[in-house]
PDB file of C-alpha atoms in Angstrom:
ATOM      1  CA  UNK H   1     115.212 127.560 101.167  1.00 61.00           C
ATOM      2  CA  UNK H   2     111.637 127.092  99.903  1.00 70.00           C
ATOM      3  CA  UNK H   3     110.521 123.503 100.150  1.00 93.00           C
ATOM      4  CA  UNK H   4     107.965 120.659 100.850  1.00 96.00           C
ATOM      5  CA  UNK H   5     108.377 118.950 104.036  1.00 96.00           C
ATOM      6  CA  UNK H   6     105.775 116.177 105.405  1.00 97.00           C
ATOM      7  CA  UNK H   7     106.373 114.643 108.962  1.00 94.00           C
ATOM      8  CA  UNK H   8     106.505 112.302 111.095  1.00 94.00           C
ATOM      9  CA  UNK H   9     109.136 110.589 108.348  1.00 95.00           C
ATOM     10  CA  UNK H  10     108.080 107.056 110.573  1.00 95.00           C
ATOM     11  CA  UNK H  11     103.953 106.748 111.289  1.00 94.00           C
ATOM     12  CA  UNK H  12     103.061 103.058 113.166  1.00 93.00           C
ATOM     13  CA  UNK H  13      99.774 103.093 113.624  1.00 90.00           C
ATOM     14  CA  UNK H  14      97.690 100.138 115.384  1.00 90.00           C
ATOM     15  CA  UNK H  15      94.547  98.934 113.615  1.00 87.00           C
ATOM     16  CA  UNK H  16      91.415 100.647 113.797  1.00 87.00           C
ATOM     17  CA  UNK H  17      93.227 104.036 114.783  1.00 91.00           C
ATOM     18  CA  UNK H  18      92.448 107.394 112.855  1.00 94.00           C
ATOM     19  CA  UNK H  19      96.420 108.946 111.781  1.00 95.00           C
ATOM     20  CA  UNK H  20      96.694 112.237 110.080  1.00 96.00           C
ATOM     21  CA  UNK H  21     100.093 112.949 107.781  1.00 97.00           C
ATOM     22  CA  UNK H  22     101.174 116.687 107.821  1.00 97.00           C
ATOM     23  CA  UNK H  23     102.492 118.271 104.351  1.00 98.00           C
ATOM     24  CA  UNK H  24     103.719 121.628 104.191  1.00 98.00           C
ATOM     25  CA  UNK H  25     105.146 124.236 101.211  1.00 97.00           C
ATOM     26  CA  UNK H  26     106.192 127.326 101.511  1.00 96.00           C
ATOM     27  CA  UNK H  27     107.054 127.411  97.753  1.00 94.00           C
ATOM     28  CA  UNK H  28     103.555 129.720  96.802  1.00 93.00           C
ATOM     29  CA  UNK H  29     102.450 126.554  94.936  1.00 94.00           C
ATOM     30  CA  UNK H  30      98.771 126.506  94.477  1.00 94.00           C
ATOM     31  CA  UNK H  31      97.968 122.868  93.324  1.00 94.00           C
ATOM     32  CA  UNK H  32      98.768 120.255  96.223  1.00 96.00           C
ATOM     33  CA  UNK H  33      98.561 116.351  95.745  1.00 96.00           C
ATOM     34  CA  UNK H  34      98.813 112.780  97.746  1.00 98.00           C
ATOM     35  CA  UNK H  35     100.418 110.230  96.404  1.00 97.00           C
ATOM     36  CA  UNK H  36     100.796 106.219  97.621  1.00 97.00           C
ATOM     37  CA  UNK H  37     103.703 103.842  96.866  1.00 94.00           C
ATOM     38  CA  UNK H  38     104.178 100.589  97.413  1.00 91.00           C
ATOM     39  CA  UNK H  39     107.476  98.666  97.530  1.00 82.00           C
ATOM     40  CA  UNK H  40     108.288  98.160  94.354  1.00 76.00           C
ATOM     41  CA  UNK H  41     105.816 100.044  92.870  1.00 78.00           C
ATOM     42  CA  UNK H  42     104.639 103.443  91.377  1.00 85.00           C
ATOM     43  CA  UNK H  43     102.605 106.008  92.215  1.00 93.00           C
ATOM     44  CA  UNK H  44      98.788 106.329  92.658  1.00 93.00           C
ATOM     45  CA  UNK H  45      97.073 110.044  93.439  1.00 94.00           C
ATOM     46  CA  UNK H  46      94.819 109.519  96.455  1.00 97.00           C
ATOM     47  CA  UNK H  47      93.590 113.406  96.522  1.00 97.00           C
ATOM     48  CA  UNK H  48      94.477 116.380  94.872  1.00 95.00           C
ATOM     49  CA  UNK H  49      93.842 120.292  95.690  1.00 96.00           C
ATOM     50  CA  UNK H  50      94.512 122.519  92.773  1.00 93.00           C
ATOM     51  CA  UNK H  51      92.708 125.692  95.129  1.00 93.00           C
ATOM     52  CA  UNK H  52      92.305 126.367  98.687  1.00 95.00           C
ATOM     53  CA  UNK H  53      88.998 124.650 100.354  1.00 95.00           C
ATOM     54  CA  UNK H  54      88.281 122.825  97.335  1.00 95.00           C
ATOM     55  CA  UNK H  55      90.174 118.972  96.408  1.00 97.00           C
ATOM     56  CA  UNK H  56      89.027 116.186  94.504  1.00 96.00           C
ATOM     57  CA  UNK H  57      89.256 112.459  94.707  1.00 96.00           C
ATOM     58  CA  UNK H  58      92.448 110.395  93.016  1.00 94.00           C
ATOM     59  CA  UNK H  59      92.370 106.941  92.048  1.00 91.00           C
ATOM     60  CA  UNK H  60      92.442 105.343  95.382  1.00 95.00           C
ATOM     61  CA  UNK H  61      90.063 107.784  97.388  1.00 97.00           C
ATOM     62  CA  UNK H  62      88.500 105.364  99.189  1.00 96.00           C
ATOM     63  CA  UNK H  63      89.307 105.091 103.148  1.00 96.00           C
ATOM     64  CA  UNK H  64      91.289 108.901 103.428  1.00 97.00           C
ATOM     65  CA  UNK H  65      90.242 112.149 103.732  1.00 97.00           C
ATOM     66  CA  UNK H  66      91.846 115.579 102.929  1.00 98.00           C
ATOM     67  CA  UNK H  67      91.318 119.268 103.922  1.00 97.00           C
ATOM     68  CA  UNK H  68      92.900 121.847 102.290  1.00 98.00           C
ATOM     69  CA  UNK H  69      92.113 125.042 104.522  1.00 97.00           C
ATOM     70  CA  UNK H  70      95.827 127.256 103.538  1.00 97.00           C
ATOM     71  CA  UNK H  71      97.647 127.512 100.969  1.00 97.00           C
ATOM     72  CA  UNK H  72     100.236 126.177 102.322  1.00 97.00           C
ATOM     73  CA  UNK H  73      99.190 122.733 104.142  1.00 98.00           C
ATOM     74  CA  UNK H  74      97.027 120.128 103.138  1.00 98.00           C
ATOM     75  CA  UNK H  75      97.291 117.135 105.589  1.00 98.00           C
ATOM     76  CA  UNK H  76      96.180 113.691 105.004  1.00 98.00           C
ATOM     77  CA  UNK H  77      93.844 111.474 107.639  1.00 97.00           C
ATOM     78  CA  UNK H  78      94.375 107.978 106.744  1.00 96.00           C
ATOM     79  CA  UNK H  79      91.065 106.359 108.810  1.00 94.00           C
ATOM     80  CA  UNK H  80      90.597 102.683 110.039  1.00 89.00           C
ATOM     81  CA  UNK H  81      88.302 102.135 106.945  1.00 88.00           C
ATOM     82  CA  UNK H  82      91.482 102.230 104.466  1.00 88.00           C
ATOM     83  CA  UNK H  83      92.005  98.312 104.475  1.00 87.00           C
ATOM     84  CA  UNK H  84      95.585  98.431 104.334  1.00 90.00           C
ATOM     85  CA  UNK H  85      97.375 101.140 104.948  1.00 92.00           C
ATOM     86  CA  UNK H  86     101.060 100.092 105.163  1.00 95.00           C
ATOM     87  CA  UNK H  87     102.775 102.280 102.523  1.00 95.00           C
ATOM     88  CA  UNK H  88     105.312 104.926 101.522  1.00 96.00           C
ATOM     89  CA  UNK H  89     103.093 108.368 101.035  1.00 97.00           C
ATOM     90  CA  UNK H  90     104.612 111.614  99.325  1.00 97.00           C
ATOM     91  CA  UNK H  91     103.322 114.525  99.334  1.00 98.00           C
ATOM     92  CA  UNK H  92     103.474 116.748  96.368  1.00 96.00           C
ATOM     93  CA  UNK H  93     102.698 120.457  94.991  1.00 95.00           C
ATOM     94  CA  UNK H  94     103.179 122.087  91.901  1.00 92.00           C
ATOM     95  CA  UNK H  95     101.727 125.888  90.613  1.00 89.00           C
ATOM     96  CA  UNK H  96      99.077 124.871  89.499  1.00 76.00           C
ATOM     97  CA  UNK H  97      98.444 127.365  86.303  1.00 68.00           C
ATOM     98  CA  UNK H  98     101.141 126.440  84.307  1.00 68.00           C
ATOM     99  CA  UNK H  99     101.647 122.650  83.649  1.00 75.00           C
ATOM    100  CA  UNK H 100     105.139 121.767  85.028  1.00 81.00           C
ATOM    101  CA  UNK H 101     107.156 119.400  87.510  1.00 85.00           C
ATOM    102  CA  UNK H 102     106.256 118.538  90.586  1.00 92.00           C
ATOM    103  CA  UNK H 103     107.797 119.089  93.739  1.00 94.00           C
ATOM    104  CA  UNK H 104     107.999 115.913  96.020  1.00 96.00           C
ATOM    105  CA  UNK H 105     108.112 115.830 100.255  1.00 97.00           C
ATOM    106  CA  UNK H 106     111.008 113.323 101.915  1.00 96.00           C
ATOM    107  CA  UNK H 107     107.584 111.212 102.127  1.00 96.00           C
ATOM    108  CA  UNK H 108     105.785 109.423 105.153  1.00 97.00           C
ATOM    109  CA  UNK H 109     106.381 105.716 105.649  1.00 96.00           C
ATOM    110  CA  UNK H 110     102.885 104.512 107.473  1.00 96.00           C
ATOM    111  CA  UNK H 111     103.317 101.085 108.995  1.00 94.00           C
ATOM    112  CA  UNK H 112     100.386  99.040 110.607  1.00 90.00           C
ATOM    113  CA  UNK H 113     101.328  97.635 114.087  1.00 86.00           C
TER     114      UNK H 113
ATOM    115  CA  UNK X   1      92.415 106.114  78.139  1.00 71.00           C
ATOM    116  CA  UNK X   2      95.715 107.468  80.333  1.00 79.00           C
ATOM    117  CA  UNK X   3      98.108 105.165  80.293  1.00 85.00           C
ATOM    118  CA  UNK X   4     102.298 105.403  80.611  1.00 91.00           C
ATOM    119  CA  UNK X   5     104.018 102.129  80.390  1.00 93.00           C
ATOM    120  CA  UNK X   6     107.906 102.294  81.113  1.00 96.00           C
ATOM    121  CA  UNK X   7     110.492  99.575  79.755  1.00 96.00           C
ATOM    122  CA  UNK X   8     112.480  98.147  81.145  1.00 97.00           C
ATOM    123  CA  UNK X   9     111.678  97.414  84.929  1.00 95.00           C
ATOM    124  CA  UNK X  10     114.880  96.930  86.303  1.00 97.00           C
ATOM    125  CA  UNK X  11     118.634  97.663  84.004  1.00 98.00           C
ATOM    126  CA  UNK X  12     121.824  97.238  85.177  1.00 98.00           C
ATOM    127  CA  UNK X  13     125.234  98.617  82.951  1.00 98.00           C
ATOM    128  CA  UNK X  14     128.464  98.716  84.020  1.00 98.00           C
ATOM    129  CA  UNK X  15     130.279 102.293  85.428  1.00 98.00           C
ATOM    130  CA  UNK X  16     130.932 104.708  82.215  1.00 98.00           C
ATOM    131  CA  UNK X  17     128.441 102.856  80.421  1.00 98.00           C
ATOM    132  CA  UNK X  18     125.029 104.686  78.964  1.00 98.00           C
ATOM    133  CA  UNK X  19     121.615 103.944  80.401  1.00 98.00           C
ATOM    134  CA  UNK X  20     118.505 104.339  78.074  1.00 98.00           C
ATOM    135  CA  UNK X  21     115.018 103.870  79.747  1.00 98.00           C
ATOM    136  CA  UNK X  22     111.820 104.243  77.445  1.00 98.00           C
ATOM    137  CA  UNK X  23     108.141 105.603  78.120  1.00 96.00           C
ATOM    138  CA  UNK X  24     105.301 105.152  75.763  1.00 95.00           C
ATOM    139  CA  UNK X  25     101.937 107.159  76.574  1.00 91.00           C
ATOM    140  CA  UNK X  26      98.463 107.482  75.254  1.00 86.00           C
ATOM    141  CA  UNK X  27      96.540 109.212  73.157  1.00 76.00           C
ATOM    142  CA  UNK X  28      95.203 112.300  75.145  1.00 73.00           C
ATOM    143  CA  UNK X  29      98.633 112.686  77.446  1.00 69.00           C
ATOM    144  CA  UNK X  30      99.077 116.806  77.054  1.00 74.00           C
ATOM    145  CA  UNK X  31     102.510 118.097  76.002  1.00 83.00           C
ATOM    146  CA  UNK X  32     104.792 118.012  79.289  1.00 89.00           C
ATOM    147  CA  UNK X  33     106.797 115.004  80.270  1.00 93.00           C
ATOM    148  CA  UNK X  34     108.816 115.248  83.106  1.00 94.00           C
ATOM    149  CA  UNK X  35     111.173 112.562  84.672  1.00 97.00           C
ATOM    150  CA  UNK X  36     111.889 112.140  88.232  1.00 97.00           C
ATOM    151  CA  UNK X  37     114.758 110.484  89.937  1.00 98.00           C
ATOM    152  CA  UNK X  38     113.784 108.513  93.401  1.00 96.00           C
ATOM    153  CA  UNK X  39     116.609 107.461  95.735  1.00 95.00           C
ATOM    154  CA  UNK X  40     115.616 104.927  98.139  1.00 90.00           C
ATOM    155  CA  UNK X  41     113.534 106.351 101.095  1.00 88.00           C
ATOM    156  CA  UNK X  42     113.037 109.558 100.021  1.00 91.00           C
ATOM    157  CA  UNK X  43     110.972 111.609  97.476  1.00 94.00           C
ATOM    158  CA  UNK X  44     111.466 111.468  93.607  1.00 95.00           C
ATOM    159  CA  UNK X  45     113.099 114.504  92.292  1.00 96.00           C
ATOM    160  CA  UNK X  46     112.747 115.702  88.950  1.00 95.00           C
ATOM    161  CA  UNK X  47     115.603 115.397  86.770  1.00 97.00           C
ATOM    162  CA  UNK X  48     114.582 116.776  83.462  1.00 96.00           C
ATOM    163  CA  UNK X  49     111.794 116.909  81.484  1.00 94.00           C
ATOM    164  CA  UNK X  50     110.490 118.097  77.934  1.00 92.00           C
ATOM    165  CA  UNK X  51     107.216 119.960  76.140  1.00 88.00           C
ATOM    166  CA  UNK X  52     106.204 118.666  72.877  1.00 80.00           C
ATOM    167  CA  UNK X  53     107.430 121.993  70.496  1.00 79.00           C
ATOM    168  CA  UNK X  54     111.195 120.171  71.005  1.00 80.00           C
ATOM    169  CA  UNK X  55     112.180 117.048  70.112  1.00 88.00           C
ATOM    170  CA  UNK X  56     115.433 116.679  72.673  1.00 93.00           C
ATOM    171  CA  UNK X  57     116.871 118.583  75.532  1.00 93.00           C
ATOM    172  CA  UNK X  58     119.914 117.875  76.934  1.00 96.00           C
ATOM    173  CA  UNK X  59     121.233 118.900  80.724  1.00 94.00           C
ATOM    174  CA  UNK X  60     125.160 117.822  81.524  1.00 96.00           C
ATOM    175  CA  UNK X  61     125.363 113.689  81.336  1.00 97.00           C
ATOM    176  CA  UNK X  62     120.852 113.098  81.144  1.00 98.00           C
ATOM    177  CA  UNK X  63     119.197 113.840  78.033  1.00 97.00           C
ATOM    178  CA  UNK X  64     114.954 113.419  76.897  1.00 97.00           C
ATOM    179  CA  UNK X  65     114.087 112.851  73.354  1.00 95.00           C
ATOM    180  CA  UNK X  66     109.983 113.148  72.587  1.00 93.00           C
ATOM    181  CA  UNK X  67     108.759 111.080  69.628  1.00 90.00           C
ATOM    182  CA  UNK X  68     105.396 112.482  69.305  1.00 87.00           C
ATOM    183  CA  UNK X  69     104.395 110.391  66.047  1.00 87.00           C
ATOM    184  CA  UNK X  70     105.397 107.082  67.646  1.00 88.00           C
ATOM    185  CA  UNK X  71     103.873 108.700  71.210  1.00 90.00           C
ATOM    186  CA  UNK X  72     107.357 107.597  73.315  1.00 92.00           C
ATOM    187  CA  UNK X  73     109.869 109.542  74.983  1.00 94.00           C
ATOM    188  CA  UNK X  74     112.978 108.274  76.410  1.00 97.00           C
ATOM    189  CA  UNK X  75     115.862 109.206  79.515  1.00 98.00           C
ATOM    190  CA  UNK X  76     118.947 108.890  78.484  1.00 98.00           C
ATOM    191  CA  UNK X  77     121.510 108.910  80.363  1.00 98.00           C
ATOM    192  CA  UNK X  78     125.412 109.105  79.688  1.00 98.00           C
ATOM    193  CA  UNK X  79     128.560 107.925  81.581  1.00 98.00           C
ATOM    194  CA  UNK X  80     126.852 106.635  84.130  1.00 98.00           C
ATOM    195  CA  UNK X  81     128.146 106.738  87.574  1.00 97.00           C
ATOM    196  CA  UNK X  82     127.472 104.950  91.073  1.00 96.00           C
ATOM    197  CA  UNK X  83     125.100 107.549  92.084  1.00 96.00           C
ATOM    198  CA  UNK X  84     123.398 107.594  89.384  1.00 98.00           C
ATOM    199  CA  UNK X  85     121.943 104.207  91.078  1.00 98.00           C
ATOM    200  CA  UNK X  86     118.043 104.511  91.932  1.00 97.00           C
ATOM    201  CA  UNK X  87     114.752 104.550  90.377  1.00 96.00           C
ATOM    202  CA  UNK X  88     113.265 106.523  87.791  1.00 97.00           C
ATOM    203  CA  UNK X  89     109.947 107.418  86.913  1.00 97.00           C
ATOM    204  CA  UNK X  90     108.697 109.162  83.751  1.00 96.00           C
ATOM    205  CA  UNK X  91     104.941 110.926  83.471  1.00 94.00           C
ATOM    206  CA  UNK X  92     102.456 112.064  80.846  1.00 90.00           C
ATOM    207  CA  UNK X  93      99.957 115.041  82.078  1.00 87.00           C
ATOM    208  CA  UNK X  94      96.522 114.204  81.373  1.00 85.00           C
ATOM    209  CA  UNK X  95      93.884 116.978  82.342  1.00 80.00           C
ATOM    210  CA  UNK X  96      94.619 118.310  86.005  1.00 79.00           C
ATOM    211  CA  UNK X  97      97.349 115.707  86.989  1.00 85.00           C
ATOM    212  CA  UNK X  98     100.390 113.120  86.144  1.00 90.00           C
ATOM    213  CA  UNK X  99     100.170 109.756  85.184  1.00 90.00           C
ATOM    214  CA  UNK X 100     102.849 107.793  86.214  1.00 93.00           C
ATOM    215  CA  UNK X 101     105.194 105.017  85.212  1.00 94.00           C
ATOM    216  CA  UNK X 102     105.422 101.965  86.948  1.00 93.00           C
ATOM    217  CA  UNK X 103     109.307 102.901  87.275  1.00 95.00           C
ATOM    218  CA  UNK X 104     112.756 101.620  86.476  1.00 97.00           C
ATOM    219  CA  UNK X 105     115.347 100.567  89.008  1.00 96.00           C
ATOM    220  CA  UNK X 106     118.909 101.485  87.340  1.00 98.00           C
ATOM    221  CA  UNK X 107     121.961  99.729  88.851  1.00 98.00           C
ATOM    222  CA  UNK X 108     125.353 101.349  87.842  1.00 98.00           C
ATOM    223  CA  UNK X 109     127.881  98.716  88.989  1.00 95.00           C
ATOM    224  CA  UNK X 110     131.488  99.507  89.476  1.00 90.00           C
TER     225      UNK X 110
END
C-alpha cells in the first residue's frame, strides 16, 4: 500500500541536542511538508519542498532544518536553536502539480527532557 | 492576508444528531477546500473536499457546502456516531500551501 511513514513515533531529546525526524513516502508525490502541532492548536508550517533539492521556509522555520536529496524522503532536523521543541510533528505529501489534499503521516511526538 | 477561521472550537452532540462546522476564508484563497479528521495521537486524514465550481458535495453521512460570495464553507455530519468523535480541520489553499483552521473538537455522546 502506498503511504507516508514517519519515524520514530516517540522521541526524547536532551536540551542542547539536535534530533532528526524521518519522513518517507512511496506515493510518488512531488511535494512534501513539515508541520508542527501544539496541544489544542492547529497546524503550523515549518518547511516545504516542491521538488528534489529545493525547499522553502514556512511560517516557523527558525531552529529547524531540512533536506530533500531524494523524492521519497524529507527529513527534519530540530536543532538546539529551537527554544521550545516539544510538540507533535506531522509530515505530509501531495502530488504537487494538481491542487489536492495532503496525505499525512502518523506523526512524531518529540519531548525535550 | 492568508487566514482561515473555524467555528465552533468545541462541539458536543448526541449520537444520531447532526453536527455542523463552519469555516471562513480570506480573499486570496484559491478554489479548493479540504476537510480533515484527526483522531487522538494520529495524523489528519482527508475526509472530503470541494472545488469552487460546485456548491455542495456529499459522501454518505458527510457533506460540504461552499458559499463563494460569503467566503465560507461548512462540514455537515448527519446521524453522528461515537466514532465521529475527533478533531476536524478545514483548510484553504493559498499560493503553494494550505492554511489550516484552528480545529473543532467534536464529541458524540452515546
